[in-house]
Short mmCIF file of C-alpha atoms in Angstrom, two decimals:
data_model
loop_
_atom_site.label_atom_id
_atom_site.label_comp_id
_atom_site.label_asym_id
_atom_site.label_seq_id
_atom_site.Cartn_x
_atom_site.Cartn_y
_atom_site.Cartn_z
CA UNK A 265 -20.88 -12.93 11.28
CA UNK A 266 -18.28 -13.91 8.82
CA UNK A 267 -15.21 -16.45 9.68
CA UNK A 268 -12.78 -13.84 10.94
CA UNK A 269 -15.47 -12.47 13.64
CA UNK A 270 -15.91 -15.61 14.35
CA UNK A 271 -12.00 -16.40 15.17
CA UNK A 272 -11.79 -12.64 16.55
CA UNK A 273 -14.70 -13.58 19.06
CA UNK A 274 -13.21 -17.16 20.43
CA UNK A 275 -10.02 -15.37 20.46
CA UNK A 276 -11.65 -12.88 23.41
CA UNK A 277 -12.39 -16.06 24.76
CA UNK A 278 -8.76 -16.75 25.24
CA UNK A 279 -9.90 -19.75 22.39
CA UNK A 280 -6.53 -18.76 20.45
CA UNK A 281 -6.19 -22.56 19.22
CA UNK A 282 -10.11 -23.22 18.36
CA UNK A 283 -9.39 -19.80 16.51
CA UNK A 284 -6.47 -20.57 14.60
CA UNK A 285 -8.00 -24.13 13.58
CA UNK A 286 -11.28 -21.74 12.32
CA UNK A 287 -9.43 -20.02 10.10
CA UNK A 288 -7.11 -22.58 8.83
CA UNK A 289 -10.27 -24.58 7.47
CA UNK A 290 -11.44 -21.53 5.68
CA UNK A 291 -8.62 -20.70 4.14
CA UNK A 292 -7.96 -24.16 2.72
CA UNK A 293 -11.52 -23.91 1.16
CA UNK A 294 -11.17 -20.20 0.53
CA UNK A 295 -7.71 -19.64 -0.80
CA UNK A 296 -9.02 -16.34 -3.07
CA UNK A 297 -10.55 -14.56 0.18
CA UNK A 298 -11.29 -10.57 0.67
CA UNK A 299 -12.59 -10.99 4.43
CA UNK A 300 -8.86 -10.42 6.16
CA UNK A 301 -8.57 -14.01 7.03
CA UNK A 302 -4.63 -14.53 5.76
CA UNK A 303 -3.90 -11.14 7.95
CA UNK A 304 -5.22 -12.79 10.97
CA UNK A 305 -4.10 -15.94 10.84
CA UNK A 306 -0.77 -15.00 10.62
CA UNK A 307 -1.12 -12.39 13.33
CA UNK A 308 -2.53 -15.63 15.73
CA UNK A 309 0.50 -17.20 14.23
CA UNK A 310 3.08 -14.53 15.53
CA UNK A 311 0.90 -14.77 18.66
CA UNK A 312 2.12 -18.12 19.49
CA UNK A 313 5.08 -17.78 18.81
CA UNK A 314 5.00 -19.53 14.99
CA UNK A 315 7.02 -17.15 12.72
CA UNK A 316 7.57 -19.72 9.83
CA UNK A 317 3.52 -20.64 9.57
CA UNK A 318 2.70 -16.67 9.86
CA UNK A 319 5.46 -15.70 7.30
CA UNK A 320 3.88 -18.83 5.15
CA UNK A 321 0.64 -17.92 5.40
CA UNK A 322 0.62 -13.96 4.08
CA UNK A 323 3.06 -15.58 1.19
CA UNK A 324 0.33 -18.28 0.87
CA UNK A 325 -2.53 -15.15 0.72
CA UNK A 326 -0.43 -12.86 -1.68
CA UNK A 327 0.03 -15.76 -4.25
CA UNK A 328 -3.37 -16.99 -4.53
CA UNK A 329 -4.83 -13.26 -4.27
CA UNK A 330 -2.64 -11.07 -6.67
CA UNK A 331 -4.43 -8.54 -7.61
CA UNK A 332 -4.95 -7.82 -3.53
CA UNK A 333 -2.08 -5.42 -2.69
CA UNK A 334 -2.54 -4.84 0.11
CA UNK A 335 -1.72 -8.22 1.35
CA UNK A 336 1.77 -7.54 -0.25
CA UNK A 337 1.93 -4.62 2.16
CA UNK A 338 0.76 -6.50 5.54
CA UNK A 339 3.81 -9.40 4.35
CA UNK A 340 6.73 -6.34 3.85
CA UNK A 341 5.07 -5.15 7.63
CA UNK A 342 5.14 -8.59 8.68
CA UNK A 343 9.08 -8.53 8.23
CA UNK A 344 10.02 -5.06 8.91
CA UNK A 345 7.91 -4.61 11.81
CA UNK A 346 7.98 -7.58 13.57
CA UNK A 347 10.60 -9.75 12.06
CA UNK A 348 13.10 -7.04 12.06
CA UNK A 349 14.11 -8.40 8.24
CA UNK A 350 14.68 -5.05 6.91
CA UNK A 351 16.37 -6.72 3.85
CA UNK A 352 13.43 -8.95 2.89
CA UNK A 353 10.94 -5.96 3.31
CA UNK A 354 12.47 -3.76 1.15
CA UNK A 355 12.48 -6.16 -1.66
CA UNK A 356 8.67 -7.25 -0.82
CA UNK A 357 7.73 -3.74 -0.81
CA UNK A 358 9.60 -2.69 -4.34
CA UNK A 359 7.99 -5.76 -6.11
CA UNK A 360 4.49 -3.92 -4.38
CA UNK A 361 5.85 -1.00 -5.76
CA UNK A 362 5.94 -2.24 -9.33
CA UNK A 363 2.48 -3.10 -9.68
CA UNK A 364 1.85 0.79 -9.96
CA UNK A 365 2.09 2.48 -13.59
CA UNK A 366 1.64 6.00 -12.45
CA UNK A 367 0.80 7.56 -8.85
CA UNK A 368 -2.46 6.96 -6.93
CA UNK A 369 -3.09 9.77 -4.15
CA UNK A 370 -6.55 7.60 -2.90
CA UNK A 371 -6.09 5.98 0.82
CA UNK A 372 -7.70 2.99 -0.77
CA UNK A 373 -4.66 2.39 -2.32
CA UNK A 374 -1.46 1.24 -0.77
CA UNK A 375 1.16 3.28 -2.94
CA UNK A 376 1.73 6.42 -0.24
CA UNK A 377 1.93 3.79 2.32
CA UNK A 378 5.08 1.58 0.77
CA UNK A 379 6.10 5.27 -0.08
CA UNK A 380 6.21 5.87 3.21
CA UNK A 381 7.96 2.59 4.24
CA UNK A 382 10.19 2.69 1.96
CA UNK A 383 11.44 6.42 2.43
CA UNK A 384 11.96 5.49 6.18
CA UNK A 385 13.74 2.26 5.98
CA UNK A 386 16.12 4.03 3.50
CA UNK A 387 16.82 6.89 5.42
CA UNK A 388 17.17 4.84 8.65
CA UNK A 389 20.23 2.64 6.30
CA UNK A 390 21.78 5.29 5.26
CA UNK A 391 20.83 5.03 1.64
CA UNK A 392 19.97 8.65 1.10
CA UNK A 393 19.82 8.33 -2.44
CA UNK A 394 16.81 5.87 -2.52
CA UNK A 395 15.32 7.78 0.37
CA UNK A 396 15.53 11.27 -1.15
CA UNK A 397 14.11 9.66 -4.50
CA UNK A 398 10.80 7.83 -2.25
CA UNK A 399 10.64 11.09 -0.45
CA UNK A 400 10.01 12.88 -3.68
CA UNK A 401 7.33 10.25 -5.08
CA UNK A 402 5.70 10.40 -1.58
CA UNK A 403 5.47 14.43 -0.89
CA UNK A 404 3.67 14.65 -4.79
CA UNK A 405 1.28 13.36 -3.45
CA UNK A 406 0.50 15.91 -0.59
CA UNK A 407 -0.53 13.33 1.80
CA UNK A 408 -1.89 14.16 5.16
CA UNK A 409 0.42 11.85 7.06
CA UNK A 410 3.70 13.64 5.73
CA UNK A 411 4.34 14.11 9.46
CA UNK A 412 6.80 16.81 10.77
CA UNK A 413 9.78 14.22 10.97
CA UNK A 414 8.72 13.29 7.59
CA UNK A 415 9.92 16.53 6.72
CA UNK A 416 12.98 16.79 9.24
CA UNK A 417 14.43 13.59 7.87
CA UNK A 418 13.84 14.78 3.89
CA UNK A 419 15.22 18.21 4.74
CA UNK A 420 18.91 16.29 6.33
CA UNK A 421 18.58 14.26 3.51
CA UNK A 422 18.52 17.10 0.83
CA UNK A 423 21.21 19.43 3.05
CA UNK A 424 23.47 15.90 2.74
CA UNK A 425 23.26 15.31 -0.83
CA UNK A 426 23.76 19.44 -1.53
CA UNK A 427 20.27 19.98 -2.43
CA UNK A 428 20.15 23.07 -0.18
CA UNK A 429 17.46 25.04 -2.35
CA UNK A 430 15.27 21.97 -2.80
CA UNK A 431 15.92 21.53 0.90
CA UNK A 432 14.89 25.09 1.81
CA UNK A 433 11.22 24.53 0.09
CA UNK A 434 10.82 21.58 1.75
CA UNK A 435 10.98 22.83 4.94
CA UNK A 436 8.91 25.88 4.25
CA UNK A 437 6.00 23.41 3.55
CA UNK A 438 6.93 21.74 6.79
CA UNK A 439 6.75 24.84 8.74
CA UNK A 440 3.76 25.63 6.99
CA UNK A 441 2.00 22.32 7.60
CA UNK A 442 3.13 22.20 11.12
CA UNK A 443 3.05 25.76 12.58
CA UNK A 444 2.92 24.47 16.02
CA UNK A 445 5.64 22.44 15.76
CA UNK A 446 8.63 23.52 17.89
CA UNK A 447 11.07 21.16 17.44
CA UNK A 448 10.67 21.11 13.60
CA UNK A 449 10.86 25.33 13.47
CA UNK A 450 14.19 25.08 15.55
CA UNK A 451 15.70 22.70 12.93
CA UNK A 452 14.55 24.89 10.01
CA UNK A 453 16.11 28.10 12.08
CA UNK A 454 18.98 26.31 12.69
CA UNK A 455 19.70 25.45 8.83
CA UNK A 456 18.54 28.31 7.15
CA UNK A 457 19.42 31.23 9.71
CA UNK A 458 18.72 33.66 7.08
CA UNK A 459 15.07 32.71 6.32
CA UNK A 460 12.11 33.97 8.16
CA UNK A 461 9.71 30.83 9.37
CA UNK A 462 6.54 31.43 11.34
CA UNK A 463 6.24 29.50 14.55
CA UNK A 464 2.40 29.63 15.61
CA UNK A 465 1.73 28.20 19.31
CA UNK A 466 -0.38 25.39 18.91
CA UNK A 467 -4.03 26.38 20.29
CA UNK A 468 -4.62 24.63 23.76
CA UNK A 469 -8.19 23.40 23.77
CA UNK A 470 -10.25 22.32 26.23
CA UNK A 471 -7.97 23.74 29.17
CA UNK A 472 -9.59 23.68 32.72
CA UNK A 473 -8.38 26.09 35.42
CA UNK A 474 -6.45 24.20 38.14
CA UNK A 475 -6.15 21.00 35.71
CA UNK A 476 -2.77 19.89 34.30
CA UNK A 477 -2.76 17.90 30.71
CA UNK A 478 0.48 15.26 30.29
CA UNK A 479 0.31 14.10 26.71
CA UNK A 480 2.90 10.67 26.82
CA UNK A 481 4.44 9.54 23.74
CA UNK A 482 4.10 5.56 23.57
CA UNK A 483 6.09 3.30 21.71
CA UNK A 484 3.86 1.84 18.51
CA UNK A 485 0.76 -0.35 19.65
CA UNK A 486 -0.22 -2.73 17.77
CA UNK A 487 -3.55 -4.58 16.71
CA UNK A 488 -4.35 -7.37 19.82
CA UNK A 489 -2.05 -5.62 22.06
CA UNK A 490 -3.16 -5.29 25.88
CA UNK A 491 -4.01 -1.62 26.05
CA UNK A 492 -4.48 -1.66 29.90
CA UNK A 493 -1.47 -2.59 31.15
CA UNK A 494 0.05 -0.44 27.98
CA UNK A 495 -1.38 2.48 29.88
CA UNK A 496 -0.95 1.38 33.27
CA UNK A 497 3.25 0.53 31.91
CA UNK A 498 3.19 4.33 30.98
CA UNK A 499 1.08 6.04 34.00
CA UNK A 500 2.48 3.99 36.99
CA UNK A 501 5.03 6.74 38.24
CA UNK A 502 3.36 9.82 37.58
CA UNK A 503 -0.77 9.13 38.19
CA UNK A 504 -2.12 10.06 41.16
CA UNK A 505 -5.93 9.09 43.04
CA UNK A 506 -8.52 11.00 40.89
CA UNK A 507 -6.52 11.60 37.64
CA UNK A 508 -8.44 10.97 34.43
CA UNK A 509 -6.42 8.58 31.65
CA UNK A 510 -7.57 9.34 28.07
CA UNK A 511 -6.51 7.46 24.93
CA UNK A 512 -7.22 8.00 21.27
CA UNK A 513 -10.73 6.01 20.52
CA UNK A 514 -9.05 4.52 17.17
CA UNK A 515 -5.92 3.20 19.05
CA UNK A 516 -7.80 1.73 21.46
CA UNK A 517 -10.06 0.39 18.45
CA UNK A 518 -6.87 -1.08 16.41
CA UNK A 519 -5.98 -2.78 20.36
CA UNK A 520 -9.15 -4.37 20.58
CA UNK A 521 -9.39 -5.74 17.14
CA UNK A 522 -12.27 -3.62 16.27
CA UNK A 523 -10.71 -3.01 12.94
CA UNK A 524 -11.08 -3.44 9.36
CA UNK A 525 -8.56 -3.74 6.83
CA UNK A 526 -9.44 -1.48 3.17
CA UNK A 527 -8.82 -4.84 1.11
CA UNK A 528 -11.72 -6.10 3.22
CA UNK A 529 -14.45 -3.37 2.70
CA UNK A 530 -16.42 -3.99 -0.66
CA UNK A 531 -18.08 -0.92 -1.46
CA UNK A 532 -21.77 -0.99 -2.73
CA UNK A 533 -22.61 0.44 -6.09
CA UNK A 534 -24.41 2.74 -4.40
CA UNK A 535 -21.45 3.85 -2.28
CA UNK A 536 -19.86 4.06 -5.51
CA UNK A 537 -22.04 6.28 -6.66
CA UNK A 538 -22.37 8.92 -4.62
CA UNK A 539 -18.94 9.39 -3.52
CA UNK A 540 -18.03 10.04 -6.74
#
């Protein structure tokens, strides 16, 4: 059991300052560190409320551990996503941005993700510029999680600018991508009356006779974040005696803290080797 499963398992314990002080005196003897310690320090940090140590902290972790980007990453999150900074987070994740020479399509990389970041916090602005050029970089890469308002937000950005033929292709890969997507083949009817798009119902599985299926749309949960009363906050006025509550096994995962970071995972050399 390394230091952060160590501070993850006193922090169960409700031991949130015995954890902090855990990983405090590793750090300070571990400064170069790949075992996610910086990350969840400064989470515990946030946690109580300390926004100047946390903030100090993932700066601490990205100086003393350069070549881990991915730390660079977890700082822009730290103030888009919690600190609401938008301004510092853009310029965190450009100078993240710079470390890459030429595009990397691997998940073990963080360049789709600060594509992703980045296209979204421009188009959310009003920058459409910068968010059509981020959009571009990011959709090369056909990544899986270029999600349908991905493309709804690219497509308004391309019909704003005047790029309505680049637009039009766009949105034919959406459609295509996302056949069961109703709100994303109204748009692209709505645009481009004149084009034919499929819509393709989206195949109902695992349907029961006499049993009724409410998906719920949450707001983002985070790592740490009390998943019971997050479902009970979202079920209250609608459950009734005998109903079933499901929840995705990796959310409930990333609530628990049963998570690992990439920068964290050293692959073997025989991993290496045979996933080549």
């Amino acid at each position: 059991m390394n230091t952060t499963e160590r501070a993850k398992l006193l922090l169960k314990k409700n031991k949130i300052e015995e954890a902090i002080e855990t990983l405090e005196v590793f750090i300070k003897e571990n400064k170069k560190e790949r075992i996610g310690a910086h990350r969840l320090l400064s989470q515990l940090y946030m946690m109580t409320s300390s926004k100047e140590k946390a903030t100090a902290t993932l700066k601490e972790g990205v100086k003393d551990n350069p070549d881990n980007l991915w730390l660079q990453l977890m700082l822009g999150d730290l103030f888009y996503f919690d600190l609401k900074d938008i301004n510092s987070a853009i310029e965190i994740y450009q100078n993240l941005l710079s470390h890459f020479k030429r595009p990397e399509r691997s998940t073990m990389s963080p360049y789709r993700y600060v594509l992703k970041r980045l296209s979204n916090i421009y188009y959310e602005i009003g920058e459409f510029e910068k968010a059509k050029k981020h959009f571009e970089m990011f959709i090369t890469l056909e990544p899986s999680d270029f999600y349908a308002s991905d493309f709804r937000k690219f497509t308004e950005i391309l019909i704003k600018l005047g790029f309505k033929e680049r637009a039009k292709e766009v949105i034919k890969i959406g459609v295509k991508t996302h056949p069961g997507d109703l709100s994303l083949f109204n748009f692209a009817k709505e645009n481009f009356q004149r084009e034919q798009f499929e819509f393709r119902e989206k195949r109902k599985r695992g349907v029961l006779e006499g049993v009724e299926k409410i998906p719920i749309k949450t707001n983002l949960i985070r790592e740490f974040d009390d998943i019971y009363n997050t479902i009970d906050s979202y079920t209250k006025t609608i459950r009734k005696d005998d109903d079933i509550i499901t929840i995705s096994s990796c959310v409930a995962a990333m609530a628990e803290g049963r998570m690992y970071t990439v920068d964290t995972i050293i692959p073997s050399f025989l991993a290496k080797f045979v996933s080549r």
